Structure formats: C-alpha cells, structure tokens
Coordinates of C-alpha atoms in Angstrom, one line a residue:
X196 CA -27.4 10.6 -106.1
X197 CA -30.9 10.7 -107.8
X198 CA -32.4 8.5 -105.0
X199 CA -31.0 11.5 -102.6
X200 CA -32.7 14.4 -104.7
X201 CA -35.7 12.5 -105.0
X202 CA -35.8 11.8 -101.0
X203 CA -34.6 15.9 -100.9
X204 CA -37.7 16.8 -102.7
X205 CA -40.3 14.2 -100.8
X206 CA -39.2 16.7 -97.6
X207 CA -38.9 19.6 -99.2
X208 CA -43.1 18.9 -100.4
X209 CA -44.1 17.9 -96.6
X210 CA -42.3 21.1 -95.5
X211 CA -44.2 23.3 -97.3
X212 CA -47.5 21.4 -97.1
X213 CA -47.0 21.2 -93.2
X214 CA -46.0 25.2 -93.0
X215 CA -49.2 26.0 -95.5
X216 CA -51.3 23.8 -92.9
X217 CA -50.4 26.1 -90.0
X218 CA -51.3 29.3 -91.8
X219 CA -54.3 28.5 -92.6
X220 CA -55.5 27.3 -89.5
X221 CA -57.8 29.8 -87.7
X222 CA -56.0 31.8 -84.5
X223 CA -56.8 30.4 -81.2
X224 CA -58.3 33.2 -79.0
X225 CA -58.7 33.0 -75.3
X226 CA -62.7 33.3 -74.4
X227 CA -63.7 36.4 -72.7
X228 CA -64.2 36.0 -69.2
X229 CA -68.0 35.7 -68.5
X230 CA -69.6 38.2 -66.5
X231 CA -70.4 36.9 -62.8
X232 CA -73.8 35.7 -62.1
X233 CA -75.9 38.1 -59.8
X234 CA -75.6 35.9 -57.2
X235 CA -76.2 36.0 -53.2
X236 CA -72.8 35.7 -51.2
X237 CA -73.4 32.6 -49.6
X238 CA -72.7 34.2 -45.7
X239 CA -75.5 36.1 -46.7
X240 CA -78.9 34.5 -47.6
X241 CA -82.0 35.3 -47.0
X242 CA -84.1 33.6 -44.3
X243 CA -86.8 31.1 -45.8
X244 CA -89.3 32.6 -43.8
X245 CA -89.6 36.4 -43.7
X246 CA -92.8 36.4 -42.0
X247 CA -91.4 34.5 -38.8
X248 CA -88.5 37.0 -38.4
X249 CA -88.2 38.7 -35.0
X250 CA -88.0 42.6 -35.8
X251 CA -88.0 45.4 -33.6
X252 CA -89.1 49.0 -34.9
X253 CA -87.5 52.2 -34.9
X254 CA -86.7 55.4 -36.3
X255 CA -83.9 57.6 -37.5
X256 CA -83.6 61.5 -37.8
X257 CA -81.5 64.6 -39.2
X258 CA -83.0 66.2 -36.4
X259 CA -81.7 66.6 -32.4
X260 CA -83.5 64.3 -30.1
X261 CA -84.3 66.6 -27.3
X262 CA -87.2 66.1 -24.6
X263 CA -90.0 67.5 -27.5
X264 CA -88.8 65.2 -30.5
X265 CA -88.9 62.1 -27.9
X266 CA -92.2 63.3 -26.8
X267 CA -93.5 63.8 -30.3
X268 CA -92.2 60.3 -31.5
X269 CA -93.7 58.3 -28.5
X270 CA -96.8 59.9 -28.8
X271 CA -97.3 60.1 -32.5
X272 CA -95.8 56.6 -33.3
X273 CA -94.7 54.2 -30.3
X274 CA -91.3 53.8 -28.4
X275 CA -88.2 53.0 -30.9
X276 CA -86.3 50.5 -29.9
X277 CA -83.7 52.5 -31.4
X278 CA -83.2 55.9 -33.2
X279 CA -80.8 56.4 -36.0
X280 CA -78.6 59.7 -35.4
X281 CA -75.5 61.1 -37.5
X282 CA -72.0 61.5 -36.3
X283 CA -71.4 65.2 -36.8
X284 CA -72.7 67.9 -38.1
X285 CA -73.5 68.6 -42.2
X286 CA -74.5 72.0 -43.0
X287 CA -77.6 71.8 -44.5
X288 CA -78.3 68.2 -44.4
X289 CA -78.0 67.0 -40.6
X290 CA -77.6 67.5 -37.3
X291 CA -74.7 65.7 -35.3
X292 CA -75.7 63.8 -32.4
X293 CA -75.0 65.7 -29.2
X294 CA -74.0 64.7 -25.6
X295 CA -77.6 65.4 -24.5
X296 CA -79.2 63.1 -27.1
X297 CA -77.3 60.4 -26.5
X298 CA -77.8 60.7 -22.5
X299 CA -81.5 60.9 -23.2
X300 CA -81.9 58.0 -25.6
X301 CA -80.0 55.8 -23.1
X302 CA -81.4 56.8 -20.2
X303 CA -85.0 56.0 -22.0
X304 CA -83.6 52.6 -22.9
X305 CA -82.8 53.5 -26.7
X306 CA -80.4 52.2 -28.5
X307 CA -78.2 54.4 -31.2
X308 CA -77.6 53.6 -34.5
X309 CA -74.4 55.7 -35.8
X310 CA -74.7 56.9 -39.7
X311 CA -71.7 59.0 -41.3
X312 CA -72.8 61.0 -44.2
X313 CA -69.9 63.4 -44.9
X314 CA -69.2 62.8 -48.7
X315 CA -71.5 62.9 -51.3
X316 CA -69.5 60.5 -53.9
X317 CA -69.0 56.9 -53.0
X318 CA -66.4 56.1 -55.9
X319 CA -62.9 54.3 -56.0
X320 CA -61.2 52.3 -53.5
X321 CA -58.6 55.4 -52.0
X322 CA -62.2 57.0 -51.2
X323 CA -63.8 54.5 -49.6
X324 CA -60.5 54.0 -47.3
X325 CA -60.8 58.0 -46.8
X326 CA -64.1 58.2 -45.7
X327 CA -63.6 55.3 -43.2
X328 CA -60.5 56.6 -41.7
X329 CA -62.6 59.7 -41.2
X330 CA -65.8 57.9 -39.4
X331 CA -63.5 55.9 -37.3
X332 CA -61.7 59.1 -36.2
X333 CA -65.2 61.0 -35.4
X334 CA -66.5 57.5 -33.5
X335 CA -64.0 57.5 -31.2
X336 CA -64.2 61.3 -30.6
X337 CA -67.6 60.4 -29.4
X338 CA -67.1 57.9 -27.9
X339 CA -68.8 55.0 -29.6
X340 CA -67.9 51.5 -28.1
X341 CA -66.2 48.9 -29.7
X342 CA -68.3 46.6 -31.8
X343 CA -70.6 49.3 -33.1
X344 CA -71.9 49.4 -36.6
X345 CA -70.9 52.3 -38.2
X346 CA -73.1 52.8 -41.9
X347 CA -72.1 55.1 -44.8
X348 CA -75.0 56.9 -46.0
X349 CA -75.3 56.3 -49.9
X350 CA -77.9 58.3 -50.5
X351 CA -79.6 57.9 -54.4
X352 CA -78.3 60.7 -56.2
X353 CA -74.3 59.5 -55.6
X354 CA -72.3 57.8 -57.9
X355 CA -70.9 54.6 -56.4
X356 CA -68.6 51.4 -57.0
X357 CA -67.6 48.5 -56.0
X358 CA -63.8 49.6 -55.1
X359 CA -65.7 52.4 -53.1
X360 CA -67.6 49.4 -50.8
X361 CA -64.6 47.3 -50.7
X362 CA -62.2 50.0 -49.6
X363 CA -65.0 51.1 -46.4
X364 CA -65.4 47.5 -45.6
X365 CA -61.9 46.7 -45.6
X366 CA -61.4 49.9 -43.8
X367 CA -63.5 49.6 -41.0
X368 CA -63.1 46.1 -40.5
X369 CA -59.4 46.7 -39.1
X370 CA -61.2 49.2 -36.7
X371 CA -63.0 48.2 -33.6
X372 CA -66.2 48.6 -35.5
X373 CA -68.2 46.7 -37.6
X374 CA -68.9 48.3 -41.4
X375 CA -72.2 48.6 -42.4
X376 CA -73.7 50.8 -45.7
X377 CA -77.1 52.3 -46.0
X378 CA -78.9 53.0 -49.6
X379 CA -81.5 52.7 -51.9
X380 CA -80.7 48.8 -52.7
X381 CA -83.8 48.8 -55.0
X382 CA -83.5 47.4 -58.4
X383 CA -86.2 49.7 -60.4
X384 CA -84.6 52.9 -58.6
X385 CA -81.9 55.3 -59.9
X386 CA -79.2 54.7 -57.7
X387 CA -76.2 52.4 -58.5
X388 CA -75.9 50.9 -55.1
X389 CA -77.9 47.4 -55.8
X390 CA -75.5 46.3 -59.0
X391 CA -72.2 47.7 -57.5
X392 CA -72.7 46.1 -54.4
X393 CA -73.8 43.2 -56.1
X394 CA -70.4 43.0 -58.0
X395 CA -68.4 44.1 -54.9
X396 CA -70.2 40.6 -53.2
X397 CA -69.3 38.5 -56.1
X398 CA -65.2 39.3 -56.1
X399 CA -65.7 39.5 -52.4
X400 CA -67.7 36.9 -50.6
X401 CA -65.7 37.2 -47.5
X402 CA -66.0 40.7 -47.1
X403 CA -69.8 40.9 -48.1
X404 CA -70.6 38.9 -45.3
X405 CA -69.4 41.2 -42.7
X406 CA -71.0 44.2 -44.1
X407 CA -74.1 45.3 -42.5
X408 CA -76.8 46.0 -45.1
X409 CA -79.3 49.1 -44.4
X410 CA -81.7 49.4 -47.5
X411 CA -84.2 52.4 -48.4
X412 CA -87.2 50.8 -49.8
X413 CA -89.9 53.2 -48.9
X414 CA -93.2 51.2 -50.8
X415 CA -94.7 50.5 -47.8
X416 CA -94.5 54.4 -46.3
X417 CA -94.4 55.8 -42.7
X418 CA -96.6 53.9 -40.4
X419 CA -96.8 53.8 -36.4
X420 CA -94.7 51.0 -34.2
X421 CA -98.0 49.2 -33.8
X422 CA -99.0 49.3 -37.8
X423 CA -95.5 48.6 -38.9
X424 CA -95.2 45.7 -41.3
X425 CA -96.1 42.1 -40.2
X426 CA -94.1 40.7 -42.9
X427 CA -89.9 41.4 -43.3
X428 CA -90.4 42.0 -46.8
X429 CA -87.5 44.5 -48.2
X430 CA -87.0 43.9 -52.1
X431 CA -83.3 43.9 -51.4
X432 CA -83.9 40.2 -49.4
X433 CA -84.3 38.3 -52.4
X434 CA -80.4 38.9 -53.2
X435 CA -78.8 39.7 -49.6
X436 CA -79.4 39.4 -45.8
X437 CA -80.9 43.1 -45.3
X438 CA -80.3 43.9 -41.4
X439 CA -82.2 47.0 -41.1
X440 CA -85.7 48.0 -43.8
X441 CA -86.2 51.7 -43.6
X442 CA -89.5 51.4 -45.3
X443 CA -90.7 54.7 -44.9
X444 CA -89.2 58.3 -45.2
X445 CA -90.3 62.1 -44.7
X446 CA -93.2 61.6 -41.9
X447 CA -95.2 65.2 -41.5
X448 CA -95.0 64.9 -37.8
X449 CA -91.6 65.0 -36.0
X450 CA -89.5 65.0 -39.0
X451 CA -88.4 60.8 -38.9
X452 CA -88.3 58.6 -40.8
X453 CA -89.6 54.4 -39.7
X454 CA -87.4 51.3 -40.0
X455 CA -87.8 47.7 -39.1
X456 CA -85.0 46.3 -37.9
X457 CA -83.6 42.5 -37.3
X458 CA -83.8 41.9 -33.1
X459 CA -80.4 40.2 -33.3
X460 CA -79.2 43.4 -35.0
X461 CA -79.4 45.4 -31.6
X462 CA -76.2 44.1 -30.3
X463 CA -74.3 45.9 -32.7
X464 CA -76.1 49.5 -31.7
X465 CA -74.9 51.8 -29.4

C-alpha cells in the first residue's frame, strides 16, 4: 500500500511538472505571409537589347481624322504607321472614331489602334468585368475584327487595382479580342497603375502575359517620325514587356500625341 502511494505521488509530480512545461512554452504563431517580390512575369521580359528593336512610329488622337488632320500630321511629322482613335464618343474628352476615319486611314494604309475610355475609376474586379463587357459590345458595333487589341485608358488621375486589371483581362480574353491597358506605368509619377499592375502580374502570371502593355512616359516629348527615338527605352521595360511607348503628349500642331510602337505589335491593330 505505501509502495502504491509512493508510485501515486511519483505521477502525480510528472503530471504537474509536464502540464507546467506546456504553459510556459511560448505560443507558436504562423509567419505572416511575405509580401511578393516586384518581380517581372516571366511571359513578359524585356528584350536584352532595346536598341536593336524593330519599332514603327505613330500617333494617337481625341480628335477626328478627316482629310485636314491627315494632311496636317503627314506634313508636320511623317506618315504613322498607325493612329490611335477611341471607340465612341465622351463628352468633353474625345471624339469616337467615325466611318469616314476609319475608311480614310485604311485606304492610306493605316492601321487603327482601338482605346476605350468610358469610366473614369479602374477599381474592383465587378468593374473591370463591366467595363469590358461594354468595350466588347461597342467593338463589335463597329465592327472591329477579331484578334484586335482593345486598351483601357487609365489615365493618371484614376484610382486603380489589381481586381480592376484582372477582371478586364479575364474579360476580354473570353472575347474575340485581345486585352490590352494604357497608363502612366512610371514609377516617380502619381498614378497607381505601375504597383497594382505589378501585383495583379505577381498572383497572375498567366494572365499578365496576355495583356498588352501601352505606357505614358512622356520624358522624351513630341518629336517628328524621322527624330523619334533611336533607342526603345520606356522606364516601364525594366519590369514588363511594354508593346507600345507613347513618349510624347499635347503637340501644338494637329492636336496628337507620338508613340513608338513594337513592329510585331501591328498584327493585333485594326
């Protein structure tokens, strides 16, 4: 009977001594997830050599193409391989293209470069579905073959997300044209595009790579076709695969603005 109290107590000691143990060992938290490196999708580097690309120049406007802008552009700057021209109308802000433009530009050899521009904040995913649905609806309306590149116009002063670029992408990508996203994609600038793009191409490598990229960086300033930049040098290259460099904006003659684009773009123009 003693040897059982004593072997009673011998557990009772390790019980306690075991239970104290576990309360005072420190709680195991899980580690916060890290935040994602700013890194380039991998569809979507760079070329090595900038310098070598094959670029072809042209312009795009808020303003109707008739016979006097044409004029005024060819004789002020060169011929544009292509113009860039909005889908329908905004009051205030743009012209849509009209029949007549678009007979003129092709009948001069010009290709067209659609831009949609109806919404002024490019937040949530819901939005960026919206917004599609409504490009796609006013592309076919005018006829826009398939395989076009349609681009959102993200201009500096909107708010915009991730969910916003995924939801467009998505969007469009189930439509018979090809999603594409114009902005300021400039680090040092105001606008929000470069880092929420940057995350949207992180969670979404796949989808990244089949967004066209049109970026606004404006250092270099309006020049003529035969002065535009030698060199394919848009900031936004160091991080993704820029198709088109609008790298100047607000020229005094003709109301354009100039772009250098990537030759093996043009396939996806109008």
């Amino acid at each position: 009977m003693i040897r059982n109290r004593k072997l009673w107590a011998c557990l009772v000691v390790l019980l306690l001594a075991a239970l104290f143990a576990a309360c005072s060992r420190p709680a195991v938290t899980e580690p916060a997830p890290a935040e994602p490196p700013m890194e380039t999708p991998a569809a979507r580097v760079a070329p090595e050599s900038p310098e070598s690309l094959d670029t072809v120049w042209g312009i795009d406007t808020a303003s109707l193409v008739d016979d006097g802008l044409y004029a005024c552009v060819r004789e002020s700057f060169g011929e544009p391989a292509f113009v860039g021209r909005y889908l329908e109308t905004k009051e205030g802000v743009s012209y849509g293209i009209a029949p007549e433009e678009v007979k003129l530009l092709h009948g001069q050899g010009i290709k067209i470069l659609p831009i949609y521009n109806h919404f002024t904040d490019a937040t949530t995913y819901d939005r960026g579905v919206a917004e599609a649905e409504q490009a796609i609806e006013m592309a076919g309306e005018l006829g826009i073959p398939e395989g076009a590149a349609i681009f959102a116009d993200v201009e500096p002063t909107y708010p915009v997300d991730a969910e916003f670029i995924r939801g467009w992408t998505e969007t469009m990508l189930d439509s018979p044209y090809v999603p594409g996203m114009y902005a300021v994609f400039v680090e040092a600038s105001d606008s929000e595009a470069l880092s929420s793009y940057l995350s949207f191409a992180w969670q979404h490598q796949a989808l990244a790579s089949k967004l066209a990229v049109w970026t606004s960086d404006v250092e270099v300033g309006i020049t003529t076709k035969a002065n535009a930049p030698k060199a394919y040098k848009p900031e936004a290259e160091a991080v993704t695969t820029v198709d088109i460099w609008q790298y100047g904006i607000d020229a005094e003659t003709c109301n354009i603005d100039t772009n250098l684009m990537r030759s093996d773009f043009l396939k996806y123009l109008w």
